Amino acid sequence: MEKSCSLLIYFDKGTPAIANEIKEALEGNDDYAKIEAMKKAIMLLLNGETLPQLFITIVRYVLPSEDHTVQKLLLLYLEIIEKTDAKGKVMPEMILICQNLRNNLQHPNEYIRGVTLRFLCRLNEAEIIEPLIPSVLQNLEHRHPFIRRNAILAVMTIYKLPQGEQLLVDAPEMIEKVLSTEQDPSAKRNAFLMLFTCAQDRAINYLLTHVDRVPEWGELLQMVVLELIRKVCRTNRGEKGKYIKIIISLLNAPSTAVIYECAGTLVSLSSAPTAIRAAANTYCQLLLSQSDNNVKLIVLDRLNELKSSHRDIMVDMIMDVLRALSSPNLDIRRKTLDIVLELITPRNINEVVLTLKKEVVKTQSGELEKNGEYRQMLIQAIHSCAIKFPEVASTVVHLLMDFLGDSNVASAIDVVVFVREIIETNPKLRVSIITRLLDTFYQIRAARVCSCALWIIGEYCLSLSEVENGIATIKQCLGDLPFFSVSEEGEATDSSKKVQQVNATTVSSRRPAVLADGTYATQSAASETAFSPPTLVQGSLSSGNLRSLLLTGDFFLGAVVACTLTKLVLRLEEVQPSKAEVNKASSQALLIMVSMLQLGQSSVLPHPIDNDSYDRIVLCIRLLCNTGDDIRKIWLQSCRQSYVKMLADKQLRETEEIKAKAQISYAQPDDLIDFYHLKSRKGMSQLELEDEVQDDLKRATGEFIKDGDDANKLNRILQLTGFSDPVYAEAYVTVHHYDIVLDVTVINRTKETLQNLCLELATMGDLKLVDRPQNYTLAPESSKQIKANIKVSSTETGVIFGNIVYETSNVHERMVVVLNDIHIDIMDYISPAVCTDVAFRTMWAEFEWENKVAVNTVIQNEKEFLDHIIKSTNMKCLTASSALDGDCGFLAANLYAKSVFGEDALVNISIEKQADGKLSGYIRIRSKTQGIALSLGDKITLKQKGGS
């Protein structure tokens, strides 16, 4: 930070070189030793050493060397040494190197000339440069392009110096002449860059004179042309029509870098549909032609930005974007699907779904390790399409049902959730879905998928054949009863227990047994199996998936099986005229439930049945033995009504979000509107006319004045010193993603001139200063604007602190004014985001950093407290508003946000209303990194009081 530096070299501090050793090596005749010694000297200088004693040795022994490497290292040495004294004047010994530099500029070897010219680009001392100017200008006409291109850069650097215009009065004219005759692409580019930087009018004149030849120019020169166009159009928007034509002509350039820049420039300068379509086409070509995944991700980001601002045009490009799914990279596929899902319309939905179906089929055949995850993404995309456009559901639902038994559990869960939603929203598909589900049920291997599939069977099997098939399918998947043999249980206990159990079983076979809840059940099947050959706990080879899962101890699934059987039997009573058949089905269902209870209470499994599942199964048994009309209504109608309500809430939330996104800002009523219909169209191409129209529309809808109100800016001004301090300072803080800009205003409150005034800043946290502090001289009662740039590398609350140091003519010591600390708020980096419940739970389980904050607030309403936390933390509530309705004295909600660095922030709020009306509970924050968890916790602790 002490001084500017144009080269960085790694230096191992463990083995520092000694100045005397370096001196001895430099004085010798061995070129290799000199090279090593020069490298050591340069490293020491870069790491803060001064080595003043080496300068004369280098002038005597290194300057005369003819070795190219030694000469290159000499120039690096001269670049980094101090060339001025404390007062800023060039040291007299520097005159010694001027003659050497002049000789190098006239050296017969091209390399020596070239590197010396490049070295001059890094010199700021006019006294050293002035005697070398004639030699530099001679090199502009050298036969070798390497020298010419470096000579042009040297001229540009000299001309940009504070006294440059006096040193090289006619530099722009000379360079313009060079540009007109130059053939080398790099030298031509440097010459145009010099005009662009130092004499913009000449560069524009040259460009417009040779406008027809721009597509033939080299890639480097075309890139500078685009930069010039961007700069000119920003300052003078009225002339952009003629420049946009140049950009359009460059879209066919052979260089991919040029056409990428062209597309970006077009989008930034014009909103004309023709221009945007051309840019989108270019991005789509790059997406398919480039093999580098990073390039594809960047291009997808650009397309995503276009989608936000020009959706109508992007809708036509949807199939081109979809072709990016051919990339094997999951991040590219995910981004592509995200873009496509927001561009779906009734016109293109069938094409999109057809492509997605083909991709799903491909995942079956391929052997790629990420196929399961990709399939899950595709299923979610198809689900989203089918919800938006129900008519396509019939074309995809049967294909997706093949994946109910997928080894990727997350993918299978997505399929079954999709099927559940489609069967409710598309009544026409109910029969075919139920038939297919019953046919493929045996393939399902995951307990969660089974639970959801059983719920669908219980709710949507309505006809007699469907109900009977449903019961038969469940029985088949459970296998033969009972789930364990008496001899097996006996093996786990002592022999006396075994005898008692056999006796109990035989007794129970003679008369009905009274169960724990007071109901009767016969156990004849159990008594038969007591004497049959023992069956395996896992079931026989033919036994189904439900049996296997039950025998692993999953009794929640057992409870779901019991509920499904109960619903099916209750529905069978309504559709089956034969009472005997109903009783038979009812007794079979009761037998299955009792067998599950027996299994849960036996010692065969390592863990007994949990109380919730036990109570649920017992409730089903009671229900089948004694059914009332009210109970029947709850089981057969209310469950489904709750699900319908849940879907309606979800749809309402999505509709509200779409409406919120659609809201746009409008201009003030008295703003000027320019009607293009009243304009003269003479000499305007179609593109220019379109561009004018779009600009007028933007003015009318207020898009040009989006930068916000000045009242907001005042909130960001921070006072750094007191009013009574000799120097008053205040900062305006601008946070822009990875950068923080401090615009500090410093005012001299005294009647004296302040010399060497310096704003010294330091940071704490993941913040880094970019600029080195500069010294200023401040006249009495005058002010100075000082800018400081700070880089941010993570979402963490950082602190910037520092001093203002200055000198006055009266006092010889430096005076210090300590500044107030500037706290960088985490809220500037996080924004509300949405994720699915499954994704939230997965992240909650994976993230290792948790911060638990106890609720301490004066707010007495749970919903009001939740809204206050959402507003304070800038997060999105994932819990549906319908789930938060009502007044039960308890509230639990999940919040989610994402940082600009891609970090996830998860928050769970659990609060309860105490008897005295106060709220108690905890707010838990989880994240992958410690910084975001701690910073959010501090923010919540600070803000949660609410009323105070």
PDB file of C-alpha atoms in Angstrom, residues 684-929:
ATOM      1  CA  MET A 684     -33.260   6.979 -40.799  1.00  0.00           C
ATOM      2  CA  SER A 685     -32.907   3.245 -41.272  1.00  0.00           C
ATOM      3  CA  GLN A 686     -35.464   0.824 -39.805  1.00  0.00           C
ATOM      4  CA  LEU A 687     -33.064   0.033 -36.937  1.00  0.00           C
ATOM      5  CA  GLU A 688     -32.509   3.723 -36.102  1.00  0.00           C
ATOM      6  CA  LEU A 689     -36.258   4.355 -36.151  1.00  0.00           C
ATOM      7  CA  GLU A 690     -36.902   1.369 -33.861  1.00  0.00           C
ATOM      8  CA  ASP A 691     -34.191   2.600 -31.508  1.00  0.00           C
ATOM      9  CA  GLU A 692     -35.740   6.078 -31.325  1.00  0.00           C
ATOM     10  CA  VAL A 693     -39.154   4.568 -30.570  1.00  0.00           C
ATOM     11  CA  GLN A 694     -37.734   2.384 -27.778  1.00  0.00           C
ATOM     12  CA  ASP A 695     -35.924   5.364 -26.243  1.00  0.00           C
ATOM     13  CA  ASP A 696     -39.172   7.335 -26.237  1.00  0.00           C
ATOM     14  CA  LEU A 697     -40.997   4.420 -24.636  1.00  0.00           C
ATOM     15  CA  LYS A 698     -38.318   4.186 -21.967  1.00  0.00           C
ATOM     16  CA  ARG A 699     -38.684   7.879 -21.248  1.00  0.00           C
ATOM     17  CA  ALA A 700     -42.448   7.484 -21.025  1.00  0.00           C
ATOM     18  CA  THR A 701     -42.242   4.548 -18.612  1.00  0.00           C
ATOM     19  CA  GLY A 702     -39.589   6.164 -16.454  1.00  0.00           C
ATOM     20  CA  GLU A 703     -36.761   3.718 -17.143  1.00  0.00           C
ATOM     21  CA  PHE A 704     -34.199   6.482 -17.634  1.00  0.00           C
ATOM     22  CA  ILE A 705     -34.791   7.823 -14.119  1.00  0.00           C
ATOM     23  CA  LYS A 706     -34.476   4.621 -12.166  1.00  0.00           C
ATOM     24  CA  ASP A 707     -31.418   5.708 -10.197  1.00  0.00           C
ATOM     25  CA  GLY A 708     -33.599   6.548  -7.260  1.00  0.00           C
ATOM     26  CA  ASP A 709     -34.443   9.429  -5.023  1.00  0.00           C
ATOM     27  CA  ASP A 710     -31.962  11.710  -3.337  1.00  0.00           C
ATOM     28  CA  ALA A 711     -33.576  11.155   0.058  1.00  0.00           C
ATOM     29  CA  ASN A 712     -32.218   7.601   0.024  1.00  0.00           C
ATOM     30  CA  LYS A 713     -28.718   8.906  -0.659  1.00  0.00           C
ATOM     31  CA  LEU A 714     -28.859  11.130   2.423  1.00  0.00           C
ATOM     32  CA  ASN A 715     -29.459   8.028   4.556  1.00  0.00           C
ATOM     33  CA  ARG A 716     -26.117   6.639   3.399  1.00  0.00           C
ATOM     34  CA  ILE A 717     -24.013   9.651   4.457  1.00  0.00           C
ATOM     35  CA  LEU A 718     -21.978   8.930   7.574  1.00  0.00           C
ATOM     36  CA  GLN A 719     -20.287  11.583   9.721  1.00  0.00           C
ATOM     37  CA  LEU A 720     -16.666  10.582  10.363  1.00  0.00           C
ATOM     38  CA  THR A 721     -15.400  13.457  12.562  1.00  0.00           C
ATOM     39  CA  GLY A 722     -16.919  15.959  14.968  1.00  0.00           C
ATOM     40  CA  PHE A 723     -17.987  19.504  14.045  1.00  0.00           C
ATOM     41  CA  SER A 724     -15.358  20.961  16.363  1.00  0.00           C
ATOM     42  CA  ASP A 725     -12.447  19.020  14.807  1.00  0.00           C
ATOM     43  CA  PRO A 726      -9.989  21.063  12.671  1.00  0.00           C
ATOM     44  CA  VAL A 727     -10.804  18.719   9.773  1.00  0.00           C
ATOM     45  CA  TYR A 728     -14.428  17.753   9.166  1.00  0.00           C
ATOM     46  CA  ALA A 729     -15.071  14.557   7.169  1.00  0.00           C
ATOM     47  CA  GLU A 730     -18.171  12.694   6.039  1.00  0.00           C
ATOM     48  CA  ALA A 731     -18.504   9.668   3.750  1.00  0.00           C
ATOM     49  CA  TYR A 732     -21.130   8.582   1.266  1.00  0.00           C
ATOM     50  CA  VAL A 733     -21.036   4.769   1.141  1.00  0.00           C
ATOM     51  CA  THR A 734     -22.013   2.959  -2.069  1.00  0.00           C
ATOM     52  CA  VAL A 735     -22.177  -0.837  -1.922  1.00  0.00           C
ATOM     53  CA  HIS A 736     -22.177  -2.564  -5.296  1.00  0.00           C
ATOM     54  CA  HIS A 737     -21.869  -6.367  -4.959  1.00  0.00           C
ATOM     55  CA  TYR A 738     -18.141  -6.999  -4.686  1.00  0.00           C
ATOM     56  CA  ASP A 739     -17.097  -3.351  -4.278  1.00  0.00           C
ATOM     57  CA  ILE A 740     -17.615  -0.666  -1.681  1.00  0.00           C
ATOM     58  CA  VAL A 741     -16.899   2.918  -2.737  1.00  0.00           C
ATOM     59  CA  LEU A 742     -16.351   5.518  -0.020  1.00  0.00           C
ATOM     60  CA  ASP A 743     -16.804   9.056  -1.316  1.00  0.00           C
ATOM     61  CA  VAL A 744     -15.214  11.061   1.511  1.00  0.00           C
ATOM     62  CA  THR A 745     -15.624  14.847   1.694  1.00  0.00           C
ATOM     63  CA  VAL A 746     -12.851  16.479   3.752  1.00  0.00           C
ATOM     64  CA  ILE A 747     -13.216  20.136   4.794  1.00  0.00           C
ATOM     65  CA  ASN A 748     -10.417  22.248   6.289  1.00  0.00           C
ATOM     66  CA  ARG A 749     -12.099  24.179   9.125  1.00  0.00           C
ATOM     67  CA  THR A 750      -8.939  26.138  10.051  1.00  0.00           C
ATOM     68  CA  LYS A 751      -7.376  29.352   8.675  1.00  0.00           C
ATOM     69  CA  GLU A 752      -4.150  27.508   7.798  1.00  0.00           C
ATOM     70  CA  THR A 753      -3.049  25.463   4.826  1.00  0.00           C
ATOM     71  CA  LEU A 754      -2.944  21.742   5.632  1.00  0.00           C
ATOM     72  CA  GLN A 755      -0.031  19.941   3.966  1.00  0.00           C
ATOM     73  CA  ASN A 756       0.440  16.228   3.256  1.00  0.00           C
ATOM     74  CA  LEU A 757      -3.144  15.548   4.320  1.00  0.00           C
ATOM     75  CA  CYS A 758      -3.738  11.815   4.018  1.00  0.00           C
ATOM     76  CA  LEU A 759      -6.808   9.633   4.589  1.00  0.00           C
ATOM     77  CA  GLU A 760      -5.468   6.428   6.163  1.00  0.00           C
ATOM     78  CA  LEU A 761      -7.973   3.572   6.243  1.00  0.00           C
ATOM     79  CA  ALA A 762      -7.783   0.055   7.657  1.00  0.00           C
ATOM     80  CA  THR A 763     -10.331  -2.767   7.532  1.00  0.00           C
ATOM     81  CA  MET A 764     -11.523  -5.646   9.684  1.00  0.00           C
ATOM     82  CA  GLY A 765     -13.304  -8.679   8.249  1.00  0.00           C
ATOM     83  CA  ASP A 766     -13.185  -9.816   4.635  1.00  0.00           C
ATOM     84  CA  LEU A 767     -12.586  -6.337   3.257  1.00  0.00           C
ATOM     85  CA  LYS A 768      -9.481  -5.224   1.342  1.00  0.00           C
ATOM     86  CA  LEU A 769      -8.351  -1.716   0.399  1.00  0.00           C
ATOM     87  CA  VAL A 770      -7.613  -1.309  -3.292  1.00  0.00           C
ATOM     88  CA  ASP A 771      -6.028   2.154  -3.535  1.00  0.00           C
ATOM     89  CA  ARG A 772      -2.967   3.439  -1.757  1.00  0.00           C
ATOM     90  CA  PRO A 773      -3.516   6.640   0.251  1.00  0.00           C
ATOM     91  CA  GLN A 774      -2.385   9.865  -1.438  1.00  0.00           C
ATOM     92  CA  ASN A 775      -1.200  13.134   0.087  1.00  0.00           C
ATOM     93  CA  TYR A 776      -3.138  16.320  -0.562  1.00  0.00           C
ATOM     94  CA  THR A 777      -2.668  20.002   0.240  1.00  0.00           C
ATOM     95  CA  LEU A 778      -5.815  21.703   1.517  1.00  0.00           C
ATOM     96  CA  ALA A 779      -6.198  25.495   1.461  1.00  0.00           C
ATOM     97  CA  PRO A 780      -7.896  27.266   4.409  1.00  0.00           C
ATOM     98  CA  GLU A 781     -11.646  26.551   4.576  1.00  0.00           C
ATOM     99  CA  SER A 782     -11.566  24.555   1.340  1.00  0.00           C
ATOM    100  CA  SER A 783     -12.819  21.021   0.741  1.00  0.00           C
ATOM    101  CA  LYS A 784     -11.588  17.931  -1.081  1.00  0.00           C
ATOM    102  CA  GLN A 785     -13.385  14.834  -2.399  1.00  0.00           C
ATOM    103  CA  ILE A 786     -11.393  11.640  -1.768  1.00  0.00           C
ATOM    104  CA  LYS A 787     -12.517   8.268  -3.141  1.00  0.00           C
ATOM    105  CA  ALA A 788     -11.531   4.963  -1.573  1.00  0.00           C
ATOM    106  CA  ASN A 789     -12.307   1.576  -3.140  1.00  0.00           C
ATOM    107  CA  ILE A 790     -12.695  -1.513  -1.004  1.00  0.00           C
ATOM    108  CA  LYS A 791     -13.082  -5.085  -2.257  1.00  0.00           C
ATOM    109  CA  VAL A 792     -15.455  -7.486  -0.504  1.00  0.00           C
ATOM    110  CA  SER A 793     -14.881 -11.242  -0.606  1.00  0.00           C
ATOM    111  CA  SER A 794     -17.633 -12.683   1.621  1.00  0.00           C
ATOM    112  CA  THR A 795     -20.959 -11.912   3.257  1.00  0.00           C
ATOM    113  CA  GLU A 796     -19.763 -10.725   6.597  1.00  0.00           C
ATOM    114  CA  THR A 797     -20.231  -7.591   8.640  1.00  0.00           C
ATOM    115  CA  GLY A 798     -16.992  -5.661   8.108  1.00  0.00           C
ATOM    116  CA  VAL A 799     -15.646  -2.560   9.808  1.00  0.00           C
ATOM    117  CA  ILE A 800     -13.665   0.257   8.191  1.00  0.00           C
ATOM    118  CA  PHE A 801     -11.729   2.534  10.533  1.00  0.00           C
ATOM    119  CA  GLY A 802      -8.928   5.027  10.121  1.00  0.00           C
ATOM    120  CA  ASN A 803      -7.424   8.492  10.648  1.00  0.00           C
ATOM    121  CA  ILE A 804      -6.861  11.727   8.804  1.00  0.00           C
ATOM    122  CA  VAL A 805      -3.214  12.741   9.157  1.00  0.00           C
ATOM    123  CA  TYR A 806      -1.895  16.188   8.159  1.00  0.00           C
ATOM    124  CA  GLU A 807       0.865  18.763   8.778  1.00  0.00           C
ATOM    125  CA  THR A 808       0.691  22.526   9.279  1.00  0.00           C
ATOM    126  CA  SER A 809       3.446  25.104   8.778  1.00  0.00           C
ATOM    127  CA  ASN A 810       3.475  26.042  12.481  1.00  0.00           C
ATOM    128  CA  VAL A 811       3.647  22.570  14.012  1.00  0.00           C
ATOM    129  CA  HIS A 812       6.396  20.184  12.894  1.00  0.00           C
ATOM    130  CA  GLU A 813       4.676  17.035  14.214  1.00  0.00           C
ATOM    131  CA  ARG A 814       1.970  15.316  12.194  1.00  0.00           C
ATOM    132  CA  MET A 815      -1.564  15.882  13.516  1.00  0.00           C
ATOM    133  CA  VAL A 816      -4.034  12.980  13.683  1.00  0.00           C
ATOM    134  CA  VAL A 817      -7.846  13.077  13.668  1.00  0.00           C
ATOM    135  CA  VAL A 818      -9.407   9.678  14.479  1.00  0.00           C
ATOM    136  CA  LEU A 819     -12.443   8.799  12.355  1.00  0.00           C
ATOM    137  CA  ASN A 820     -15.679   7.126  13.410  1.00  0.00           C
ATOM    138  CA  ASP A 821     -15.907   3.470  12.418  1.00  0.00           C
ATOM    139  CA  ILE A 822     -17.938   2.595   9.325  1.00  0.00           C
ATOM    140  CA  HIS A 823     -19.882  -0.647   9.728  1.00  0.00           C
ATOM    141  CA  ILE A 824     -20.692  -2.416   6.465  1.00  0.00           C
ATOM    142  CA  ASP A 825     -24.181  -3.894   6.767  1.00  0.00           C
ATOM    143  CA  ILE A 826     -24.793  -7.552   5.802  1.00  0.00           C
ATOM    144  CA  MET A 827     -28.184  -6.444   4.444  1.00  0.00           C
ATOM    145  CA  ASP A 828     -26.443  -4.908   1.436  1.00  0.00           C
ATOM    146  CA  TYR A 829     -25.326  -8.383   0.338  1.00  0.00           C
ATOM    147  CA  ILE A 830     -28.337 -10.625   0.894  1.00  0.00           C
ATOM    148  CA  SER A 831     -31.590 -10.647  -1.011  1.00  0.00           C
ATOM    149  CA  PRO A 832     -34.804 -12.680  -0.600  1.00  0.00           C
ATOM    150  CA  ALA A 833     -34.825 -15.976  -2.499  1.00  0.00           C
ATOM    151  CA  VAL A 834     -37.095 -18.997  -2.954  1.00  0.00           C
ATOM    152  CA  CYS A 835     -36.358 -22.710  -2.586  1.00  0.00           C
ATOM    153  CA  THR A 836     -38.485 -25.840  -2.160  1.00  0.00           C
ATOM    154  CA  ASP A 837     -39.232 -27.328   1.253  1.00  0.00           C
ATOM    155  CA  VAL A 838     -37.184 -30.398   0.347  1.00  0.00           C
ATOM    156  CA  ALA A 839     -34.173 -28.258  -0.629  1.00  0.00           C
ATOM    157  CA  PHE A 840     -34.539 -26.217   2.578  1.00  0.00           C
ATOM    158  CA  ARG A 841     -34.550 -29.358   4.752  1.00  0.00           C
ATOM    159  CA  THR A 842     -31.580 -30.817   2.872  1.00  0.00           C
ATOM    160  CA  MET A 843     -29.540 -27.637   3.375  1.00  0.00           C
ATOM    161  CA  TRP A 844     -30.666 -27.419   7.014  1.00  0.00           C
ATOM    162  CA  ALA A 845     -29.285 -30.922   7.606  1.00  0.00           C
ATOM    163  CA  GLU A 846     -26.024 -30.255   5.708  1.00  0.00           C
ATOM    164  CA  PHE A 847     -25.016 -26.792   6.983  1.00  0.00           C
ATOM    165  CA  GLU A 848     -22.649 -26.941   9.924  1.00  0.00           C
ATOM    166  CA  TRP A 849     -22.797 -23.372  11.295  1.00  0.00           C
ATOM    167  CA  GLU A 850     -25.755 -22.572  13.535  1.00  0.00           C
ATOM    168  CA  ASN A 851     -26.409 -19.432  15.541  1.00  0.00           C
ATOM    169  CA  LYS A 852     -29.229 -19.621  18.080  1.00  0.00           C
ATOM    170  CA  VAL A 853     -30.753 -16.295  19.157  1.00  0.00           C
ATOM    171  CA  ALA A 854     -33.260 -16.162  22.031  1.00  0.00           C
ATOM    172  CA  VAL A 855     -36.364 -14.072  21.340  1.00  0.00           C
ATOM    173  CA  ASN A 856     -36.352 -10.844  23.361  1.00  0.00           C
ATOM    174  CA  THR A 857     -38.936  -8.353  22.141  1.00  0.00           C
ATOM    175  CA  VAL A 858     -41.665  -5.961  23.243  1.00  0.00           C
ATOM    176  CA  ILE A 859     -43.854  -7.037  20.295  1.00  0.00           C
ATOM    177  CA  GLN A 860     -46.722  -9.190  21.598  1.00  0.00           C
ATOM    178  CA  ASN A 861     -48.254 -10.505  18.371  1.00  0.00           C
ATOM    179  CA  GLU A 862     -46.543 -13.537  16.766  1.00  0.00           C
ATOM    180  CA  LYS A 863     -47.371 -12.564  13.159  1.00  0.00           C
ATOM    181  CA  GLU A 864     -46.264  -8.976  13.737  1.00  0.00           C
ATOM    182  CA  PHE A 865     -42.942 -10.209  15.166  1.00  0.00           C
ATOM    183  CA  LEU A 866     -42.401 -12.482  12.124  1.00  0.00           C
ATOM    184  CA  ASP A 867     -43.075  -9.574   9.733  1.00  0.00           C
ATOM    185  CA  HIS A 868     -40.646  -7.406  11.708  1.00  0.00           C
ATOM    186  CA  ILE A 869     -37.882 -10.045  11.426  1.00  0.00           C
ATOM    187  CA  ILE A 870     -38.536 -10.513   7.677  1.00  0.00           C
ATOM    188  CA  LYS A 871     -38.262  -6.753   7.132  1.00  0.00           C
ATOM    189  CA  SER A 872     -35.139  -6.440   9.304  1.00  0.00           C
ATOM    190  CA  THR A 873     -33.271  -9.340   7.689  1.00  0.00           C
ATOM    191  CA  ASN A 874     -34.375  -8.846   4.055  1.00  0.00           C
ATOM    192  CA  MET A 875     -35.431 -12.507   3.805  1.00  0.00           C
ATOM    193  CA  LYS A 876     -38.287 -14.422   2.170  1.00  0.00           C
ATOM    194  CA  CYS A 877     -40.801 -16.378   4.255  1.00  0.00           C
ATOM    195  CA  LEU A 878     -41.145 -19.870   2.770  1.00  0.00           C
ATOM    196  CA  THR A 879     -43.981 -20.915   5.066  1.00  0.00           C
ATOM    197  CA  ALA A 880     -47.364 -20.403   3.388  1.00  0.00           C
ATOM    198  CA  SER A 881     -49.452 -17.550   4.794  1.00  0.00           C
ATOM    199  CA  SER A 882     -52.375 -19.977   5.250  1.00  0.00           C
ATOM    200  CA  ALA A 883     -50.198 -22.020   7.634  1.00  0.00           C
ATOM    201  CA  LEU A 884     -49.565 -18.891   9.704  1.00  0.00           C
ATOM    202  CA  ASP A 885     -53.240 -17.880   9.972  1.00  0.00           C
ATOM    203  CA  GLY A 886     -55.256 -18.291  13.141  1.00  0.00           C
ATOM    204  CA  ASP A 887     -54.424 -17.550  16.764  1.00  0.00           C
ATOM    205  CA  CYS A 888     -53.049 -20.543  18.620  1.00  0.00           C
ATOM    206  CA  GLY A 889     -50.300 -18.799  20.609  1.00  0.00           C
ATOM    207  CA  PHE A 890     -47.561 -20.597  18.691  1.00  0.00           C
ATOM    208  CA  LEU A 891     -45.802 -19.860  15.389  1.00  0.00           C
ATOM    209  CA  ALA A 892     -43.061 -21.624  13.411  1.00  0.00           C
ATOM    210  CA  ALA A 893     -41.769 -20.316  10.078  1.00  0.00           C
ATOM    211  CA  ASN A 894     -38.817 -20.809   7.722  1.00  0.00           C
ATOM    212  CA  LEU A 895     -37.033 -17.864   6.066  1.00  0.00           C
ATOM    213  CA  TYR A 896     -34.535 -18.009   3.208  1.00  0.00           C
ATOM    214  CA  ALA A 897     -32.160 -15.601   1.480  1.00  0.00           C
ATOM    215  CA  LYS A 898     -29.184 -15.770  -0.872  1.00  0.00           C
ATOM    216  CA  SER A 899     -26.076 -13.585  -0.841  1.00  0.00           C
ATOM    217  CA  VAL A 900     -24.463 -11.988  -3.904  1.00  0.00           C
ATOM    218  CA  PHE A 901     -21.639 -14.531  -3.441  1.00  0.00           C
ATOM    219  CA  GLY A 902     -24.088 -17.441  -3.830  1.00  0.00           C
ATOM    220  CA  GLU A 903     -24.182 -18.326  -0.104  1.00  0.00           C
ATOM    221  CA  ASP A 904     -27.455 -19.610   1.393  1.00  0.00           C
ATOM    222  CA  ALA A 905     -28.893 -18.221   4.630  1.00  0.00           C
ATOM    223  CA  LEU A 906     -31.555 -20.308   6.412  1.00  0.00           C
ATOM    224  CA  VAL A 907     -33.572 -19.060   9.383  1.00  0.00           C
ATOM    225  CA  ASN A 908     -36.140 -20.921  11.490  1.00  0.00           C
ATOM    226  CA  ILE A 909     -38.346 -18.937  13.871  1.00  0.00           C
ATOM    227  CA  SER A 910     -40.201 -20.812  16.650  1.00  0.00           C
ATOM    228  CA  ILE A 911     -42.105 -18.558  19.052  1.00  0.00           C
ATOM    229  CA  GLU A 912     -44.758 -19.063  21.697  1.00  0.00           C
ATOM    230  CA  LYS A 913     -47.004 -16.623  23.554  1.00  0.00           C
ATOM    231  CA  GLN A 914     -46.600 -16.832  27.328  1.00  0.00           C
ATOM    232  CA  ALA A 915     -49.393 -16.397  29.851  1.00  0.00           C
ATOM    233  CA  ASP A 916     -48.250 -12.810  30.530  1.00  0.00           C
ATOM    234  CA  GLY A 917     -48.615 -11.935  26.821  1.00  0.00           C
ATOM    235  CA  LYS A 918     -44.877 -11.827  26.067  1.00  0.00           C
ATOM    236  CA  LEU A 919     -43.282 -13.838  23.272  1.00  0.00           C
ATOM    237  CA  SER A 920     -40.592 -16.425  23.950  1.00  0.00           C
ATOM    238  CA  GLY A 921     -38.715 -18.870  21.761  1.00  0.00           C
ATOM    239  CA  TYR A 922     -35.658 -19.067  19.517  1.00  0.00           C
ATOM    240  CA  ILE A 923     -34.505 -17.892  16.114  1.00  0.00           C
ATOM    241  CA  ARG A 924     -32.015 -20.351  14.606  1.00  0.00           C
ATOM    242  CA  ILE A 925     -29.770 -19.343  11.717  1.00  0.00           C
ATOM    243  CA  ARG A 926     -27.864 -21.880   9.644  1.00  0.00           C
ATOM    244  CA  SER A 927     -25.340 -21.333   6.860  1.00  0.00           C
ATOM    245  CA  LYS A 928     -22.349 -22.981   5.233  1.00  0.00           C
ATOM    246  CA  THR A 929     -19.987 -20.231   6.422  1.00  0.00           C
TER     247      THR A 929
END
